[in-house]
Short mmCIF file of C-alpha atoms in Angstrom, two decimals:
data_model
loop_
_atom_site.label_atom_id
_atom_site.label_comp_id
_atom_site.label_asym_id
_atom_site.label_seq_id
_atom_site.Cartn_x
_atom_site.Cartn_y
_atom_site.Cartn_z
CA UNK A 120 -12.77 -33.94 -27.20
CA UNK A 121 -9.84 -36.01 -26.21
CA UNK A 122 -8.23 -33.27 -23.96
CA UNK A 123 -11.78 -32.66 -22.24
CA UNK A 124 -12.00 -36.45 -21.39
CA UNK A 125 -8.78 -36.46 -19.77
CA UNK A 126 -9.66 -33.48 -17.92
CA UNK A 127 -12.89 -34.96 -17.04
CA UNK A 128 -10.98 -38.23 -15.93
CA UNK A 129 -8.51 -36.30 -13.66
CA UNK A 130 -11.15 -34.15 -11.88
CA UNK A 131 -13.26 -37.14 -11.39
CA UNK A 132 -10.46 -39.24 -9.78
CA UNK A 133 -8.90 -36.50 -7.65
CA UNK A 134 -12.35 -35.14 -6.40
CA UNK A 135 -13.28 -38.66 -5.32
CA UNK A 136 -9.96 -39.05 -3.51
CA UNK A 137 -10.01 -35.62 -1.73
CA UNK A 138 -13.62 -36.08 -0.76
CA UNK A 139 -12.77 -39.60 0.90
CA UNK A 140 -9.67 -38.20 2.38
CA UNK A 141 -11.63 -35.39 3.94
CA UNK A 142 -14.26 -37.66 5.03
CA UNK A 143 -11.87 -39.72 7.12
CA UNK A 144 -11.15 -36.57 9.12
CA UNK A 145 -14.78 -35.59 9.47
CA UNK A 146 -15.90 -38.76 10.54
CA UNK A 147 -13.03 -39.21 13.11
CA UNK A 148 -13.83 -35.90 14.18
CA UNK A 149 -17.63 -36.16 14.56
CA UNK A 150 -16.87 -39.88 16.43
CA UNK A 151 -15.11 -38.01 19.12
CA UNK A 152 -17.84 -35.27 19.54
CA UNK A 153 -15.80 -32.57 17.77
CA UNK A 154 -17.09 -29.92 15.66
CA UNK A 155 -16.42 -29.50 11.94
CA UNK A 156 -17.29 -26.11 10.59
CA UNK A 157 -16.52 -26.62 6.83
CA UNK A 158 -16.02 -29.60 4.57
CA UNK A 159 -15.01 -28.40 1.05
CA UNK A 160 -13.96 -29.87 -2.00
CA UNK A 161 -11.17 -27.76 -3.70
CA UNK A 162 -9.95 -24.60 -1.69
CA UNK A 163 -12.13 -21.66 -1.77
CA UNK A 164 -9.45 -19.09 -2.04
CA UNK A 165 -10.17 -15.30 -1.20
CA UNK A 166 -13.61 -16.67 0.00
CA UNK A 167 -14.65 -17.50 -3.85
CA UNK A 168 -17.07 -20.68 -3.60
CA UNK A 169 -18.47 -22.11 -6.48
CA UNK A 170 -21.53 -23.89 -4.51
CA UNK A 171 -22.20 -24.12 -0.58
CA UNK A 172 -24.95 -25.18 1.85
CA UNK A 173 -25.25 -25.73 5.61
CA UNK A 174 -26.33 -28.55 7.17
CA UNK A 175 -26.45 -29.21 10.82
CA UNK A 176 -24.09 -26.33 11.81
CA UNK A 177 -21.71 -27.68 8.92
CA UNK A 178 -20.91 -25.78 5.57
CA UNK A 179 -20.35 -28.01 2.79
CA UNK A 180 -19.11 -26.70 -0.56
CA UNK A 181 -16.81 -26.64 -3.55
CA UNK A 182 -14.14 -23.93 -4.00
CA UNK A 183 -12.68 -22.74 -7.48
CA UNK A 184 -9.16 -23.71 -6.73
CA UNK A 185 -8.86 -27.49 -7.82
CA UNK A 186 -5.66 -28.37 -5.58
CA UNK A 187 -7.24 -30.58 -2.89
CA UNK A 188 -9.80 -29.92 -0.32
CA UNK A 189 -10.03 -29.29 3.58
CA UNK A 190 -12.36 -29.93 6.65
CA UNK A 191 -12.42 -26.92 9.04
CA UNK A 192 -12.40 -28.38 12.60
CA UNK A 193 -13.32 -26.29 15.34
CA UNK A 194 -10.41 -25.20 17.89
CA UNK A 195 -7.41 -26.24 15.59
CA UNK A 196 -4.57 -24.45 13.92
CA UNK A 197 -4.80 -25.38 10.37
CA UNK A 198 -4.28 -24.11 6.71
CA UNK A 199 -7.26 -21.52 7.27
CA UNK A 200 -4.95 -19.93 9.96
CA UNK A 201 -8.16 -18.69 11.66
CA UNK A 202 -6.88 -18.14 15.24
CA UNK A 203 -9.45 -15.76 16.58
CA UNK A 204 -11.27 -18.81 18.24
CA UNK A 205 -7.88 -19.85 20.12
CA UNK A 206 -8.08 -16.48 21.86
CA UNK A 207 -11.24 -17.88 23.86
CA UNK A 208 -11.55 -20.22 26.42
CA UNK A 209 -11.49 -23.77 25.24
CA UNK A 210 -14.92 -25.46 24.47
CA UNK A 211 -15.77 -29.32 25.06
CA UNK A 212 -16.71 -29.80 21.26
CA UNK A 213 -13.40 -28.41 20.17
CA UNK A 214 -10.13 -30.19 18.90
CA UNK A 215 -7.89 -28.55 21.63
CA UNK A 216 -10.17 -29.85 24.46
CA UNK A 217 -9.83 -33.51 23.40
CA UNK A 218 -6.94 -36.05 24.51
CA UNK A 219 -4.15 -35.98 22.78
CA UNK A 220 -4.91 -39.97 21.24
CA UNK A 221 -8.11 -38.59 20.12
CA UNK A 222 -6.54 -35.64 18.35
CA UNK A 223 -3.91 -38.23 16.75
CA UNK A 224 -6.63 -40.46 15.25
CA UNK A 225 -8.49 -37.52 13.70
CA UNK A 226 -5.28 -36.36 11.94
CA UNK A 227 -4.69 -39.90 10.65
CA UNK A 228 -8.29 -40.45 9.60
CA UNK A 229 -7.71 -38.97 6.09
CA UNK A 230 -4.59 -41.18 5.48
CA UNK A 231 -6.29 -44.44 6.98
CA UNK A 232 -9.24 -43.75 4.36
CA UNK A 233 -6.71 -43.22 1.39
CA UNK A 234 -4.90 -46.58 2.49
CA UNK A 235 -8.33 -48.37 2.70
CA UNK A 236 -9.39 -47.05 -0.63
CA UNK A 237 -6.16 -48.05 -2.31
CA UNK A 238 -6.26 -51.56 -0.80
CA UNK A 239 -9.75 -51.92 -2.00
CA UNK A 240 -9.42 -50.59 -5.60
CA UNK A 241 -6.57 -53.02 -6.09
CA UNK A 242 -8.17 -55.73 -4.77
CA UNK A 243 -11.22 -55.35 -6.90
CA UNK A 244 -8.96 -54.89 -9.98
CA UNK A 245 -7.26 -58.15 -9.19
CA UNK A 246 -10.61 -59.90 -8.45
CA UNK A 247 -12.12 -58.66 -11.67
CA UNK A 248 -9.36 -58.65 -14.09
CA UNK A 249 -6.91 -61.07 -12.67
CA UNK A 250 -3.23 -60.64 -13.34
CA UNK A 251 -2.04 -60.93 -17.04
CA UNK A 252 1.76 -61.12 -17.84
CA UNK A 253 4.62 -62.41 -20.05
CA UNK A 254 6.21 -65.38 -18.98
CA UNK A 255 9.88 -64.18 -19.28
CA UNK A 256 11.43 -67.74 -19.10
CA UNK A 257 9.84 -68.60 -22.44
CA UNK A 258 10.75 -65.63 -24.48
CA UNK A 259 12.80 -67.64 -26.70
CA UNK A 260 13.71 -64.64 -28.92
CA UNK A 261 14.66 -62.60 -25.66
CA UNK A 262 14.15 -58.54 -25.75
CA UNK A 263 14.58 -55.81 -27.85
CA UNK A 264 15.84 -52.30 -26.15
CA UNK A 265 14.55 -48.93 -26.25
CA UNK A 266 16.58 -45.95 -25.92
CA UNK A 267 17.11 -46.28 -22.17
CA UNK A 268 18.04 -50.20 -22.93
CA UNK A 269 20.62 -49.48 -25.27
CA UNK A 270 22.19 -46.76 -22.98
CA UNK A 271 22.81 -49.28 -20.26
CA UNK A 272 24.09 -52.24 -22.58
CA UNK A 273 21.45 -54.34 -23.71
CA UNK A 274 21.16 -55.83 -26.94
CA UNK A 275 18.47 -57.00 -29.35
CA UNK A 276 18.01 -60.74 -28.71
CA UNK A 277 19.21 -60.63 -25.46
CA UNK A 278 17.61 -62.98 -22.99
CA UNK A 279 17.52 -62.00 -19.52
CA UNK A 280 18.21 -64.89 -17.05
CA UNK A 281 18.34 -63.20 -13.60
CA UNK A 282 17.91 -60.10 -11.95
CA UNK A 283 20.13 -59.93 -8.83
CA UNK A 284 20.87 -63.34 -8.91
CA UNK A 285 17.07 -64.34 -8.93
CA UNK A 286 15.14 -66.00 -12.00
CA UNK A 287 12.54 -63.70 -13.21
CA UNK A 288 9.46 -65.42 -13.97
CA UNK A 289 7.53 -62.88 -15.27
CA UNK A 290 8.12 -59.89 -17.67
CA UNK A 291 6.44 -56.96 -16.22
CA UNK A 292 6.59 -57.78 -12.39
CA UNK A 293 10.10 -58.75 -12.37
CA UNK A 294 11.75 -56.80 -15.21
CA UNK A 295 9.58 -53.40 -15.18
CA UNK A 296 9.81 -52.96 -11.45
CA UNK A 297 11.38 -50.06 -9.23
CA UNK A 298 14.06 -52.27 -8.28
CA UNK A 299 15.30 -52.48 -11.79
CA UNK A 300 14.27 -49.09 -13.39
CA UNK A 301 15.50 -47.25 -10.49
CA UNK A 302 18.98 -48.43 -11.16
CA UNK A 303 21.59 -50.34 -8.97
CA UNK A 304 20.48 -53.71 -10.14
CA UNK A 305 22.68 -56.34 -11.85
CA UNK A 306 20.86 -58.12 -14.99
CA UNK A 307 22.47 -61.56 -16.03
CA UNK A 308 21.88 -61.76 -19.86
CA UNK A 309 22.28 -64.57 -22.45
CA UNK A 310 23.84 -63.09 -25.45
CA UNK A 311 25.08 -65.42 -28.47
CA UNK A 312 25.48 -68.56 -25.89
CA UNK A 313 27.35 -66.58 -23.22
CA UNK A 314 26.37 -65.28 -19.99
CA UNK A 315 26.80 -61.68 -19.34
CA UNK A 316 26.40 -59.32 -16.32
CA UNK A 317 25.02 -55.79 -17.01
CA UNK A 318 25.00 -53.57 -13.89
CA UNK A 319 22.22 -50.60 -14.30
CA UNK A 320 23.58 -47.34 -13.45
CA UNK A 321 22.68 -45.64 -10.11
CA UNK A 322 20.89 -42.96 -11.97
CA UNK A 323 18.95 -44.90 -14.35
CA UNK A 324 15.81 -43.86 -13.07
CA UNK A 325 16.50 -40.27 -14.64
CA UNK A 326 16.65 -41.71 -18.31
CA UNK A 327 13.42 -43.95 -17.49
CA UNK A 328 11.33 -40.68 -16.31
CA UNK A 329 12.58 -39.01 -19.02
CA UNK A 330 11.70 -41.57 -21.75
CA UNK A 331 9.21 -43.73 -20.06
CA UNK A 332 9.60 -47.47 -18.99
CA UNK A 333 8.74 -48.64 -22.67
CA UNK A 334 11.83 -47.54 -23.70
CA UNK A 335 13.93 -49.72 -21.50
CA UNK A 336 12.90 -53.25 -23.04
CA UNK A 337 10.04 -55.05 -24.53
CA UNK A 338 9.56 -58.53 -25.69
CA UNK A 339 11.38 -59.46 -28.96
CA UNK A 340 8.31 -59.86 -31.23
CA UNK A 341 8.81 -62.09 -34.96
CA UNK A 342 7.20 -60.50 -37.80
CA UNK A 343 3.36 -61.09 -38.11
CA UNK A 344 1.11 -61.26 -41.10
CA UNK A 345 -0.08 -57.78 -42.20
CA UNK A 346 -3.27 -57.08 -41.44
CA UNK A 347 -3.98 -53.72 -42.88
CA UNK A 348 -2.50 -51.51 -45.61
CA UNK A 349 -3.12 -47.78 -45.19
CA UNK A 350 -4.25 -46.08 -48.24
CA UNK A 351 -2.17 -43.60 -50.25
CA UNK A 352 1.03 -44.75 -48.00
CA UNK A 353 4.09 -46.15 -49.73
CA UNK A 354 3.07 -49.87 -48.69
CA UNK A 355 -0.09 -49.38 -50.82
CA UNK A 356 1.54 -47.73 -53.59
CA UNK A 357 4.27 -50.22 -54.03
CA UNK A 358 1.37 -53.05 -53.86
CA UNK A 359 1.62 -54.73 -50.74
CA UNK A 360 -1.43 -56.35 -49.61
CA UNK A 361 -3.37 -57.58 -46.48
CA UNK A 362 -2.14 -60.93 -45.79
CA UNK A 363 1.26 -60.49 -46.98
CA UNK A 364 4.25 -61.36 -44.87
CA UNK A 365 7.40 -59.21 -44.89
CA UNK A 366 10.53 -61.52 -45.13
CA UNK A 367 13.14 -59.17 -46.52
CA UNK A 368 14.25 -55.85 -46.98
CA UNK A 369 16.56 -54.54 -49.59
CA UNK A 370 17.28 -58.42 -50.29
CA UNK A 371 18.47 -58.62 -46.56
CA UNK A 372 16.24 -61.26 -44.77
CA UNK A 373 14.44 -59.89 -41.62
CA UNK A 374 12.63 -61.93 -38.84
CA UNK A 375 11.90 -59.57 -36.33
CA UNK A 376 9.93 -56.35 -36.04
CA UNK A 377 12.62 -54.17 -34.54
CA UNK A 378 14.60 -55.44 -37.75
CA UNK A 379 11.81 -53.72 -39.87
CA UNK A 380 11.48 -50.73 -37.70
CA UNK A 381 15.40 -50.10 -37.85
CA UNK A 382 16.10 -50.79 -41.35
CA UNK A 383 13.01 -48.58 -42.46
CA UNK A 384 14.14 -45.73 -40.15
CA UNK A 385 17.40 -45.71 -41.50
CA UNK A 386 15.83 -45.51 -45.30
CA UNK A 387 13.47 -42.54 -44.41
CA UNK A 388 12.87 -40.87 -47.71
CA UNK A 389 14.76 -43.46 -49.54
CA UNK A 390 14.02 -46.27 -52.11
CA UNK A 391 13.48 -49.79 -50.27
CA UNK A 392 12.80 -53.05 -51.92
CA UNK A 393 10.29 -55.33 -49.86
CA UNK A 394 10.23 -59.07 -50.12
CA UNK A 395 6.73 -60.67 -49.25
CA UNK A 396 5.28 -64.21 -49.10
CA UNK A 397 2.02 -64.00 -50.63
CA UNK A 398 -0.18 -67.26 -50.90
CA UNK A 399 3.10 -69.27 -50.39
CA UNK A 400 4.66 -67.47 -52.85
CA UNK A 401 7.72 -64.86 -53.10
CA UNK A 402 7.10 -61.54 -54.38
CA UNK A 403 9.28 -58.73 -54.63
CA UNK A 404 7.99 -55.19 -54.57
CA UNK A 405 9.89 -51.67 -54.66
CA UNK A 406 8.71 -48.22 -53.22
CA UNK A 407 9.98 -45.34 -51.00
CA UNK A 408 10.06 -44.89 -47.40
CA UNK A 409 8.26 -42.17 -45.87
CA UNK A 410 10.13 -38.99 -44.17
CA UNK A 411 8.97 -40.69 -40.98
CA UNK A 412 10.51 -43.83 -41.76
CA UNK A 413 7.41 -46.08 -42.11
CA UNK A 414 5.45 -47.60 -45.20
CA UNK A 415 2.29 -47.77 -43.74
CA UNK A 416 1.03 -51.10 -42.62
CA UNK A 417 -0.66 -52.81 -39.38
CA UNK A 418 0.16 -56.07 -38.14
CA UNK A 419 -1.95 -58.74 -36.80
CA UNK A 420 -1.85 -59.03 -33.43
CA UNK A 421 -2.93 -62.51 -33.29
CA UNK A 422 0.30 -63.40 -35.60
CA UNK A 423 2.75 -61.95 -33.23
CA UNK A 424 1.69 -64.14 -30.37
CA UNK A 425 3.91 -64.09 -27.06
CA UNK A 426 4.00 -66.65 -24.17
CA UNK A 427 1.04 -64.59 -22.25
CA UNK A 428 -0.13 -65.78 -18.87
CA UNK A 429 -3.07 -65.07 -17.04
CA UNK A 430 -3.91 -65.94 -13.32
CA UNK A 431 -7.69 -65.69 -11.86
CA UNK A 432 -8.49 -65.07 -8.11
CA UNK A 433 -11.35 -65.60 -6.07
CA UNK A 434 -12.77 -62.67 -4.06
CA UNK A 435 -10.82 -63.44 -0.90
CA UNK A 436 -7.60 -64.82 -2.93
CA UNK A 437 -7.32 -61.50 -4.74
CA UNK A 438 -6.94 -59.41 -1.11
CA UNK A 439 -3.58 -60.24 -0.20
CA UNK A 440 -2.32 -59.51 -3.87
CA UNK A 441 -4.17 -56.37 -3.95
CA UNK A 442 -2.89 -55.21 -0.77
CA UNK A 443 0.77 -56.24 -2.06
CA UNK A 444 0.25 -54.06 -5.09
CA UNK A 445 -1.32 -51.04 -2.95
CA UNK A 446 1.53 -50.90 -0.23
CA UNK A 447 4.08 -51.53 -3.18
CA UNK A 448 3.15 -47.87 -4.16
CA UNK A 449 4.36 -46.46 -0.73
CA UNK A 450 7.22 -48.50 -1.14
CA UNK A 451 8.31 -47.18 -4.58
CA UNK A 452 7.65 -43.78 -3.11
CA UNK A 453 10.00 -44.42 -0.43
CA UNK A 454 12.68 -45.68 -2.77
CA UNK A 455 12.15 -42.91 -4.93
CA UNK A 456 12.78 -40.34 -2.42
CA UNK A 457 15.53 -41.90 -1.27
CA UNK A 458 16.98 -41.79 -4.53
CA UNK A 459 16.31 -38.12 -4.84
CA UNK A 460 18.27 -37.53 -1.51
CA UNK A 461 21.04 -39.43 -2.32
CA UNK A 462 21.39 -37.34 -5.82
CA UNK A 463 20.83 -40.60 -8.20
CA UNK A 464 17.32 -39.41 -9.10
CA UNK A 465 16.68 -35.40 -10.11
CA UNK A 466 13.45 -34.21 -8.74
CA UNK A 467 12.57 -32.41 -11.87
CA UNK A 468 12.33 -36.05 -13.49
CA UNK A 469 10.70 -37.59 -10.69
CA UNK A 470 7.90 -35.57 -9.61
CA UNK A 471 4.81 -34.73 -11.54
CA UNK A 472 1.90 -32.43 -10.65
CA UNK A 473 -1.77 -32.29 -11.99
CA UNK A 474 -0.87 -31.77 -15.37
CA UNK A 475 1.47 -34.69 -15.40
CA UNK A 476 -1.21 -36.88 -13.48
CA UNK A 477 -3.77 -35.65 -16.40
CA UNK A 478 -1.36 -37.18 -19.03
CA UNK A 479 -1.36 -40.57 -17.26
CA UNK A 480 -5.44 -40.87 -17.71
CA UNK A 481 -5.15 -40.62 -21.45
CA UNK A 482 -7.49 -38.99 -23.63
CA UNK A 483 -9.93 -42.25 -23.91
CA UNK A 484 -11.80 -43.56 -21.24
CA UNK A 485 -10.06 -47.15 -20.09
CA UNK A 486 -11.51 -48.10 -16.83
CA UNK A 487 -9.23 -50.33 -15.80
CA UNK A 488 -6.36 -47.83 -16.37
CA UNK A 489 -8.73 -45.10 -14.73
CA UNK A 490 -9.31 -47.43 -11.45
CA UNK A 491 -5.60 -48.30 -11.25
CA UNK A 492 -4.47 -44.59 -11.35
CA UNK A 493 -6.96 -44.01 -8.69
CA UNK A 494 -5.84 -46.76 -6.44
CA UNK A 495 -2.31 -45.67 -6.97
CA UNK A 496 -2.92 -41.88 -6.43
CA UNK A 497 -4.68 -42.74 -3.29
CA UNK A 498 -1.64 -44.72 -1.77
CA UNK A 499 0.66 -41.79 -3.00
CA UNK A 500 -1.53 -39.32 -1.43
CA UNK A 501 -1.46 -41.33 2.00
CA UNK A 502 2.38 -41.38 1.80
CA UNK A 503 2.42 -37.67 1.01
CA UNK A 504 0.42 -36.69 3.73
CA UNK A 505 2.38 -38.47 6.16
CA UNK A 506 5.58 -36.79 5.45
CA UNK A 507 6.18 -34.65 8.58
CA UNK A 508 5.79 -31.25 6.81
CA UNK A 509 3.57 -28.94 8.84
CA UNK A 510 0.53 -28.12 7.30
CA UNK A 511 0.39 -31.61 6.28
CA UNK A 512 -1.31 -34.56 8.50
CA UNK A 513 2.26 -35.85 9.14
CA UNK A 514 2.91 -32.67 10.81
CA UNK A 515 0.10 -32.68 12.94
CA UNK A 516 0.92 -36.10 13.53
CA UNK A 517 4.47 -35.27 14.68
CA UNK A 518 3.40 -32.40 16.87
CA UNK A 519 1.06 -34.70 18.61
CA UNK A 520 3.47 -37.38 19.11
CA UNK A 521 5.88 -34.88 20.70
CA UNK A 522 3.00 -33.42 23.00
CA UNK A 523 2.56 -37.08 24.23
CA UNK A 524 6.11 -37.76 24.83
CA UNK A 525 6.46 -34.41 26.78
CA UNK A 526 3.35 -34.72 28.49
CA UNK A 527 2.03 -31.27 27.33
CA UNK A 528 0.94 -29.38 24.18
CA UNK A 529 2.95 -27.40 22.16
CA UNK A 530 2.39 -23.78 22.25
CA UNK A 531 -0.36 -22.03 20.03
CA UNK A 532 2.13 -19.41 18.75
CA UNK A 533 4.98 -22.24 17.74
CA UNK A 534 1.93 -24.17 15.80
CA UNK A 535 0.91 -21.04 14.17
CA UNK A 536 4.26 -20.34 12.79
CA UNK A 537 4.93 -23.79 12.12
CA UNK A 538 1.78 -23.96 9.81
CA UNK A 539 2.90 -20.77 8.17
CA UNK A 540 6.22 -22.54 7.28
CA UNK A 541 4.46 -25.19 6.02
CA UNK A 542 2.19 -23.39 3.70
CA UNK A 543 5.09 -21.60 2.15
CA UNK A 544 6.65 -25.02 1.94
CA UNK A 545 3.65 -26.42 -0.18
CA UNK A 546 3.18 -23.08 -2.17
CA UNK A 547 6.81 -23.60 -3.15
CA UNK A 548 6.25 -27.19 -4.13
CA UNK A 549 3.11 -26.53 -6.03
CA UNK A 550 5.00 -23.82 -8.18
CA UNK A 551 7.70 -26.52 -8.84
CA UNK A 552 5.55 -29.09 -9.63
CA UNK A 553 3.34 -27.00 -12.00
CA UNK A 554 6.34 -25.22 -13.65
CA UNK A 555 7.97 -28.68 -13.80
CA UNK A 556 4.94 -30.22 -15.82
CA UNK A 557 4.88 -26.96 -18.28
CA UNK A 558 8.26 -27.50 -18.87
CA UNK A 559 8.17 -31.09 -19.84
CA UNK A 560 5.08 -30.33 -22.24
CA UNK A 561 7.01 -27.63 -24.04
CA UNK A 562 10.25 -29.71 -24.28
#
């Protein structure tokens, strides 16, 4: 059932964005009196259509191949490669008969709509949910590193004082952003009363992509009261009760959650002695750790409080912050591609296809996460479509700009060949991202 929920979410999100993107082209074309022959969600490859109907001279439908969508604009060399109409004399309702500036707006229509949608989504999320983060300046116990954090030299208990010379006020916003996670940043940490500068390696983004951002650092949590003991697991068998608080393992005092995790992991399948506080009294219990390095307890969230801060914004107050988040997606994409071209970030680590996107939605419906991903993907689509690759909107934009500069259009023969080259580039890219997604799942 969880897989179906995940597939349903990604199809709903992508369908919404594809329809809105193509609607941008459609409305711009209609505004300038250009005939639109087809409007399709998904591709009707080999003429196979799941659904179609005609309305006012335009065919609307749903194809079977869920890799995008398209509008077929009369008199334009596009992905349909239908060039028969170009052999006829230009008609006033055709794309090729309109001024270059109008054709440019038509080609930018989808990208403009994607940007509007992305900004609107982040604006509404900011207005409805506000912004919640952790006050990094009040993390007196510092951070605990994951696989990535340990690899770059961070130790449990480090307090991060500066990032590139600036004081990080908020944990997620200032420490888990691309300026840090892509590598190259300098972190100033306090360790045992001393200030130490740690240079994040330029290829750090590869480790983050492989292990995810939560394997970089997390706030260090003190041990909380046990909220639940799972039946038939080691904790229940050794007599640990809900309400107990663990204070020692194998007669060694423990104060933080990572100390408990590390000790139990090291004691997998081995005996362990657990000291707890129960109703103000010390109790010693003994048992055996599971093969997974756990004993089967759940901790109280309230008992492990962090310096959480929340900011609420009015309707119009949320707009600038929502816009900043939206355009931050494009900035991050530019940074990522720059890293790939410089060789600091591997393409197979950084790029994800539909399968990778689907896993981001998760197997349960979380509307805040759903709309955040829709906003993120909308801005990413705007960026990707603006790339100067033939067959993408950005390729058409480049050709139109060349036409406007030189004062005459490029030949239909050149546009046909460029469209074909762009098509093969996109097919190769699709094969790569699909194969990469499948490879990641099998690892």
